[in-house]
Amino acid sequence: MTTINVGHVSDLSIDSVELPYALTITPDLVRNLKTICIVNLDLSDNGIVDYKQASLNDGIRHHGNWLFKDLRSVELLDISENNIWYFPDELLNAMSNLSSLYISKNLLASIPVQLNSHTNIKILDFKNNLLTSVSSTITNWADWMQQLYGMTFKLDGNAFECNCNNVDFIRLIHTTKVDLDSRPYNCKLSNGTVIDTLIAYNYLHDLFADCRHTVWLTLASTLLSTFFTISLLLVVYRKRWKIIFSIYGIIRRKVERKVRKSYQYDMYMSYEGEVVIWIKDVLVPKLETEWGLTLCIKDRDFLIGPSLADTEAESIKNSRSIIFLITPEFKSSRDCLFELDRAKYEKIAKNLAYYCHYKRYYNI
């Protein structure tokens, strides 16, 4: 079998009573098939073929690229007048020998770009669809097919638009060597007026004078956007460290505010000897009363009873920072040296935010 023609099979005389059999199209049956004609297809409940959805478009939607995967020998495919509006990218890839394709009287808004992979097409019928334009990919491919074999391209009855985006297509209609079914096609201007493409071609500069302004406006906008983007990137690059440190500062302050809640003290005072008088008279009023910080002062805050070393270690752990007041007495104090070692440990363990050393004390 090389041909299946079921065009216009919708006659009431063909039903399951008169033809009580079914034709099952198998891969073996279609392997050598060269022509399929399915025009105005309505084959449900007629005993020949039963489409569950009663629609070729639904079959394409449901089966996609697998629908025609075994039709490798087909040379002519006619699927006109089937309300097709969905066309997968690889639907016809299996038909490497396809030379004639009829898809007229459907609902396609564009010609599938996948057709440019077919190198044997001589007839392409897209009449009476919903095309508003034809892409440059398809027109270039059609010119190539014309050079190879000669090509017939049928586009009449579509809803072409005559606007700035279609200027190249309007020119091509009247300059291409492809055999078109009609040189002047009807097209609609932006104001709704319907003219033919020959008039549009003859008055191209008058009808589309504003397109030049649109091109320049688009170019100017593109250049301005590019300049602004480059300038912004340069500013960001020059200020990158400042921006990084600013972001780091914001993140750090937020983290510190959360971490501070878990500390019992803001500062641990490490000292020895009479410097406690300076702490009491100067630091406490300044840091606690004026700045609102909480200091840990061992002569004031340590309770009698627990081990002094344990109390110092626990207090340092519960302090956000530590200040060392370095005096002659400090250097000879074992407690202060222990506090210094403990502060280093807490710093490594990241329980301590920072610590400061003061070799002598001043009035703040």
Coordinates of C-alpha atoms in Angstrom, one line a residue:
M1 CA 0.0 0.0 0.0
T2 CA 1.4 3.4 -1.0
T3 CA -1.7 5.7 -0.7
I4 CA -4.3 6.2 2.0
N5 CA -7.0 8.8 0.9
V6 CA -9.8 9.3 3.4
G7 CA -10.6 12.9 2.3
H8 CA -14.1 14.1 3.3
V9 CA -15.1 10.9 4.9
S10 CA -18.1 12.3 6.7
D11 CA -21.0 10.9 4.6
L12 CA -23.9 9.5 6.6
S13 CA -24.0 6.5 4.3
I14 CA -20.7 5.3 5.6
D15 CA -21.4 3.9 9.1
S16 CA -20.5 0.9 11.2
V17 CA -23.6 -1.0 9.8
E18 CA -22.6 -0.9 6.2
L19 CA -18.9 -1.2 6.9
P20 CA -18.8 -3.4 10.0
Y21 CA -15.0 -3.6 10.1
A22 CA -12.1 -1.5 11.3
L23 CA -8.9 -0.6 9.5
T24 CA -6.0 -0.6 11.9
I25 CA -3.0 1.4 10.7
T26 CA 0.0 -0.4 12.0
P27 CA 3.8 0.5 11.6
D28 CA 4.1 -2.3 9.0
L29 CA 1.3 -0.8 7.0
V30 CA 2.7 2.7 6.9
R31 CA 6.3 1.9 6.5
N32 CA 6.2 2.2 2.7
L33 CA 3.3 4.7 2.6
K34 CA 4.0 7.6 0.3
T35 CA 0.8 9.6 0.4
I36 CA -1.7 10.5 3.2
C37 CA -4.8 12.6 2.5
I38 CA -6.8 13.5 5.5
V39 CA -9.1 16.4 4.6
N40 CA -12.1 17.4 6.7
L41 CA -11.5 14.3 8.8
D42 CA -14.4 13.0 10.8
L43 CA -14.1 9.2 11.2
S44 CA -15.5 8.5 14.7
D45 CA -18.1 5.7 14.8
N46 CA -18.0 4.9 11.1
G47 CA -16.3 1.5 11.2
I48 CA -13.1 2.6 9.5
V49 CA -11.0 4.4 12.1
D50 CA -12.1 5.5 15.6
Y51 CA -10.4 8.6 16.9
K52 CA -11.2 8.7 20.6
Q53 CA -11.0 12.5 20.7
A54 CA -12.6 12.9 17.2
S55 CA -9.9 15.5 16.4
L56 CA -6.6 15.4 14.7
N57 CA -5.4 18.4 16.8
D58 CA -6.2 16.5 20.0
G59 CA -4.3 13.5 18.6
I60 CA -1.3 15.8 18.0
R61 CA -1.6 17.2 21.5
H62 CA -1.9 13.9 23.1
H63 CA 0.8 12.0 21.2
G64 CA 3.0 14.9 20.2
N65 CA 6.1 13.9 18.2
W66 CA 5.3 10.2 18.3
L67 CA 2.2 10.6 16.1
F68 CA 4.1 10.3 12.8
K69 CA 7.3 8.6 13.9
D70 CA 6.8 5.6 11.6
L71 CA 5.9 7.5 8.4
R72 CA 9.5 7.7 7.1
S73 CA 8.5 7.1 3.4
V74 CA 5.7 9.7 3.2
E75 CA 6.2 12.2 0.3
L76 CA 2.8 13.9 0.5
L77 CA 0.9 14.8 3.7
D78 CA -2.4 16.6 3.6
I79 CA -3.9 17.5 7.0
S80 CA -5.9 20.5 5.8
E81 CA -9.2 21.6 7.5
N82 CA -8.6 19.8 10.8
N83 CA -8.7 22.8 13.2
I84 CA -5.1 22.3 14.0
W85 CA -3.6 25.0 16.3
Y86 CA -0.9 23.0 18.1
F87 CA 2.2 21.9 16.1
P88 CA 5.1 20.3 18.1
D89 CA 8.6 21.3 17.0
E90 CA 9.6 17.7 15.9
L91 CA 6.2 16.5 14.6
L92 CA 7.4 16.0 11.0
N93 CA 11.0 15.1 11.7
A94 CA 10.5 11.4 10.8
M95 CA 9.3 12.3 7.3
S96 CA 12.7 12.9 5.7
N97 CA 11.2 12.3 2.2
L98 CA 8.3 14.8 2.5
S99 CA 8.0 16.9 -0.6
S100 CA 4.4 18.2 -0.4
L101 CA 2.7 19.5 2.7
Y102 CA -0.9 20.8 2.8
I103 CA -2.0 22.4 6.1
S104 CA -4.6 24.9 4.8
K105 CA -7.8 25.9 6.6
N106 CA -6.4 25.3 10.1
L107 CA -5.8 27.6 13.0
L108 CA -2.0 28.0 13.0
A109 CA -0.6 31.4 14.0
S110 CA 2.9 30.7 12.6
I111 CA 4.7 28.4 10.3
P112 CA 6.7 25.9 12.4
V113 CA 10.4 26.8 12.2
Q114 CA 11.2 23.0 12.3
L115 CA 10.3 22.9 8.5
N116 CA 13.7 24.4 7.7
S117 CA 15.2 21.0 8.5
H118 CA 13.4 19.5 5.5
T119 CA 15.3 19.6 2.3
N120 CA 12.9 18.1 -0.2
I121 CA 9.8 20.4 0.1
K122 CA 8.5 21.5 -3.2
I123 CA 4.9 22.5 -2.2
L124 CA 3.9 24.1 1.1
D125 CA 0.3 25.1 1.5
F126 CA -0.6 27.3 4.4
K127 CA -3.7 29.0 3.0
N128 CA -6.5 30.2 5.3
N129 CA -4.7 30.0 8.6
L130 CA -4.1 32.7 11.2
L131 CA -0.7 33.9 10.0
T132 CA 0.2 37.5 10.6
S133 CA 3.7 37.2 9.2
V134 CA 6.3 34.7 8.0
S135 CA 9.5 34.6 9.9
S136 CA 12.8 35.3 8.1
T137 CA 13.9 31.8 9.0
I138 CA 11.1 30.3 6.8
T139 CA 11.5 32.8 4.0
N140 CA 15.2 32.2 3.8
W141 CA 14.6 28.4 3.8
A142 CA 11.9 28.9 1.0
D143 CA 14.4 30.8 -1.1
W144 CA 16.9 28.0 -0.6
M145 CA 14.3 25.4 -1.7
Q146 CA 13.5 27.5 -4.7
Q147 CA 17.1 27.4 -5.8
L148 CA 17.3 23.6 -5.3
Y149 CA 14.1 22.4 -6.9
G150 CA 11.7 25.3 -7.4
M151 CA 9.1 25.8 -4.7
T152 CA 5.3 26.6 -4.6
F153 CA 4.3 28.5 -1.4
K154 CA 0.6 29.1 -0.8
L155 CA -0.3 31.9 1.7
D156 CA -3.6 33.3 0.6
G157 CA -6.4 33.9 3.1
N158 CA -4.2 34.7 6.1
A159 CA -4.4 37.7 8.5
F160 CA -1.2 39.4 7.5
E161 CA -0.3 42.7 9.2
C162 CA 1.3 45.7 7.5
N163 CA 3.4 47.2 10.3
C164 CA 7.0 48.0 11.1
N165 CA 7.8 44.4 12.1
N166 CA 6.6 43.1 8.7
V167 CA 8.4 45.6 6.3
D168 CA 11.0 43.0 5.3
F169 CA 8.2 40.4 4.7
I170 CA 6.3 42.9 2.5
R171 CA 9.4 43.5 0.4
L172 CA 10.1 39.8 0.1
I173 CA 6.6 39.0 -1.2
H174 CA 7.4 41.2 -4.3
T175 CA 11.1 40.3 -4.7
T176 CA 11.3 36.6 -4.0
K177 CA 11.6 34.0 -6.8
V178 CA 9.5 31.5 -4.9
D179 CA 6.3 30.6 -6.7
L180 CA 3.6 32.3 -4.5
D181 CA -0.1 31.7 -5.1
S182 CA -0.7 35.5 -5.0
R183 CA 1.7 38.4 -5.0
P184 CA -0.7 40.9 -3.4
Y185 CA -2.1 39.5 -0.2
N186 CA -4.5 41.4 2.0
C187 CA -3.0 42.9 5.1
K188 CA -4.2 45.2 7.9
L189 CA -2.6 48.5 8.9
S190 CA -2.1 49.6 12.5
N191 CA -5.2 51.8 12.2
G192 CA -7.3 48.8 11.1
T193 CA -7.5 49.6 7.4
V194 CA -7.2 46.6 5.1
I195 CA -5.1 47.1 2.0
D196 CA -3.0 44.7 -0.1
T197 CA 0.7 44.1 0.1
L198 CA 1.3 45.6 -3.4
I199 CA 0.0 49.0 -2.2
A200 CA 2.0 48.7 0.9
Y201 CA 5.1 47.8 -1.1
N202 CA 4.6 50.7 -3.5
Y203 CA 4.1 53.2 -0.7
L204 CA 6.5 51.7 1.7
H205 CA 8.3 54.9 2.7
D206 CA 5.0 56.8 3.2
L207 CA 3.2 54.2 5.2
F208 CA 6.1 53.2 7.4
A209 CA 8.0 56.5 7.8
D210 CA 7.5 56.3 11.6
C211 CA 9.4 53.0 11.6
R212 CA 12.7 54.9 11.1
H213 CA 12.0 57.0 14.2
T214 CA 11.2 53.8 16.1
V215 CA 14.5 52.2 15.0
W216 CA 16.4 55.3 16.2
L217 CA 14.5 55.4 19.4
T218 CA 15.2 51.8 20.0
L219 CA 18.9 52.3 19.2
A220 CA 19.1 55.3 21.5
S221 CA 17.3 53.5 24.3
T222 CA 19.7 50.5 23.9
L223 CA 22.8 52.7 23.9
L224 CA 21.5 54.7 27.0
S225 CA 20.7 51.5 28.9
T226 CA 24.2 50.1 28.0
F227 CA 25.9 53.3 29.1
F228 CA 24.0 53.4 32.4
T229 CA 24.7 49.7 33.1
I230 CA 28.4 50.1 32.3
S231 CA 28.6 53.3 34.5
L232 CA 26.8 51.5 37.3
L233 CA 29.2 48.5 37.1
L234 CA 32.2 50.9 37.1
V235 CA 30.9 52.7 40.2
V236 CA 30.3 49.4 42.0
Y237 CA 33.7 48.2 41.0
R238 CA 35.4 51.3 42.3
K239 CA 33.4 51.2 45.6
R240 CA 33.5 47.5 45.9
W241 CA 35.4 47.3 49.2
K242 CA 33.3 50.1 50.7
I243 CA 30.2 48.2 49.7
I244 CA 31.5 44.9 51.0
F245 CA 32.5 46.4 54.3
S246 CA 29.1 48.2 54.6
I247 CA 27.3 44.9 54.0
Y248 CA 29.6 43.1 56.4
G249 CA 28.9 45.8 59.0
I250 CA 25.2 45.5 58.6
I251 CA 25.3 41.7 58.9
R252 CA 27.7 41.9 61.8
R253 CA 25.5 44.3 63.8
K254 CA 22.5 42.1 63.3
V255 CA 24.4 39.0 64.4
E256 CA 25.8 40.9 67.4
R257 CA 22.4 42.1 68.4
K258 CA 21.2 38.5 68.4
V259 CA 24.4 37.2 70.1
R260 CA 24.3 39.9 72.8
K261 CA 21.1 38.5 74.3
S262 CA 23.0 35.3 75.3
Y263 CA 25.7 37.2 77.2
Q264 CA 25.4 38.1 80.8
Y265 CA 28.0 40.9 80.7
D266 CA 29.1 43.3 77.9
M267 CA 32.6 43.6 79.3
Y268 CA 34.8 41.6 81.7
M269 CA 37.3 43.8 83.5
S270 CA 40.7 42.1 84.0
Y271 CA 42.8 44.1 86.5
E272 CA 44.9 43.9 89.7
G273 CA 45.6 46.2 92.6
E274 CA 44.5 49.8 93.2
V275 CA 43.3 50.4 89.6
V276 CA 39.9 49.2 90.9
I277 CA 39.5 52.7 92.3
W278 CA 39.8 54.2 88.8
I279 CA 37.4 51.6 87.5
K280 CA 34.9 52.5 90.2
D281 CA 35.3 56.3 89.8
V282 CA 35.8 56.6 86.0
L283 CA 34.8 53.5 84.0
V284 CA 31.6 52.5 85.8
P285 CA 30.0 56.0 85.5
K286 CA 31.1 56.3 81.9
L287 CA 30.4 52.7 80.6
E288 CA 27.5 51.6 82.8
T289 CA 25.7 54.8 83.7
E290 CA 26.2 56.8 80.5
W291 CA 26.6 54.1 77.8
G292 CA 24.4 51.5 79.4
L293 CA 26.9 48.6 79.3
T294 CA 27.1 45.9 81.9
L295 CA 30.5 45.3 83.4
C296 CA 31.8 42.3 85.3
I297 CA 34.1 43.6 88.1
K298 CA 35.4 40.7 90.3
D299 CA 35.6 42.9 93.4
R300 CA 31.9 43.7 93.0
D301 CA 30.3 40.8 91.2
F302 CA 32.1 37.7 92.4
L303 CA 30.4 35.7 95.1
I304 CA 32.3 34.2 98.1
G305 CA 32.4 30.4 98.0
P306 CA 33.0 29.0 94.5
S307 CA 36.5 28.5 93.2
L308 CA 37.9 31.8 92.0
A309 CA 39.4 30.3 88.8
D310 CA 36.0 28.7 87.9
T311 CA 34.2 31.9 88.6
E312 CA 36.7 33.9 86.4
A313 CA 36.4 31.3 83.5
E314 CA 32.6 31.3 83.7
S315 CA 32.4 35.1 83.8
I316 CA 34.7 35.5 80.8
K317 CA 32.6 32.9 78.9
N318 CA 29.5 34.9 79.7
S319 CA 31.1 38.2 78.6
R320 CA 30.8 39.7 75.1
S321 CA 34.3 41.3 75.4
I322 CA 37.2 41.7 77.9
I323 CA 39.3 44.6 78.8
F324 CA 42.8 44.1 80.3
L325 CA 44.1 47.0 82.4
I326 CA 47.9 46.4 82.3
T327 CA 49.6 47.7 85.4
P328 CA 52.8 46.6 87.3
E329 CA 50.6 44.5 89.6
F330 CA 48.9 42.9 86.6
K331 CA 52.1 41.4 85.3
S332 CA 52.9 39.6 88.5
S333 CA 49.4 38.4 89.2
R334 CA 48.6 34.7 88.4
D335 CA 44.9 35.4 88.3
C336 CA 45.4 38.0 85.5
L337 CA 47.6 35.7 83.6
F338 CA 45.0 33.0 83.9
E339 CA 42.4 35.5 82.6
L340 CA 44.6 36.3 79.7
D341 CA 44.9 32.6 78.7
R342 CA 41.2 32.1 79.2
A343 CA 40.4 35.1 77.0
K344 CA 42.6 33.6 74.2
Y345 CA 40.7 30.3 74.5
E346 CA 37.3 31.9 74.4
K347 CA 38.4 34.0 71.3
I348 CA 39.4 30.8 69.5
A349 CA 36.2 29.2 70.6
K350 CA 34.3 32.2 69.2
N351 CA 32.6 32.9 72.5
L352 CA 34.4 36.2 72.8
A353 CA 33.8 39.0 70.3
Y354 CA 37.1 40.9 71.1
Y355 CA 39.4 41.9 73.8
C356 CA 41.4 45.1 74.5
H357 CA 44.7 45.8 76.3
Y358 CA 45.3 49.1 78.1
K359 CA 48.8 49.7 79.4
R360 CA 47.8 52.6 81.5
Y361 CA 44.5 54.4 82.2
Y362 CA 43.3 57.8 81.2
N363 CA 40.4 60.1 81.9
I364 CA 37.7 59.3 79.4

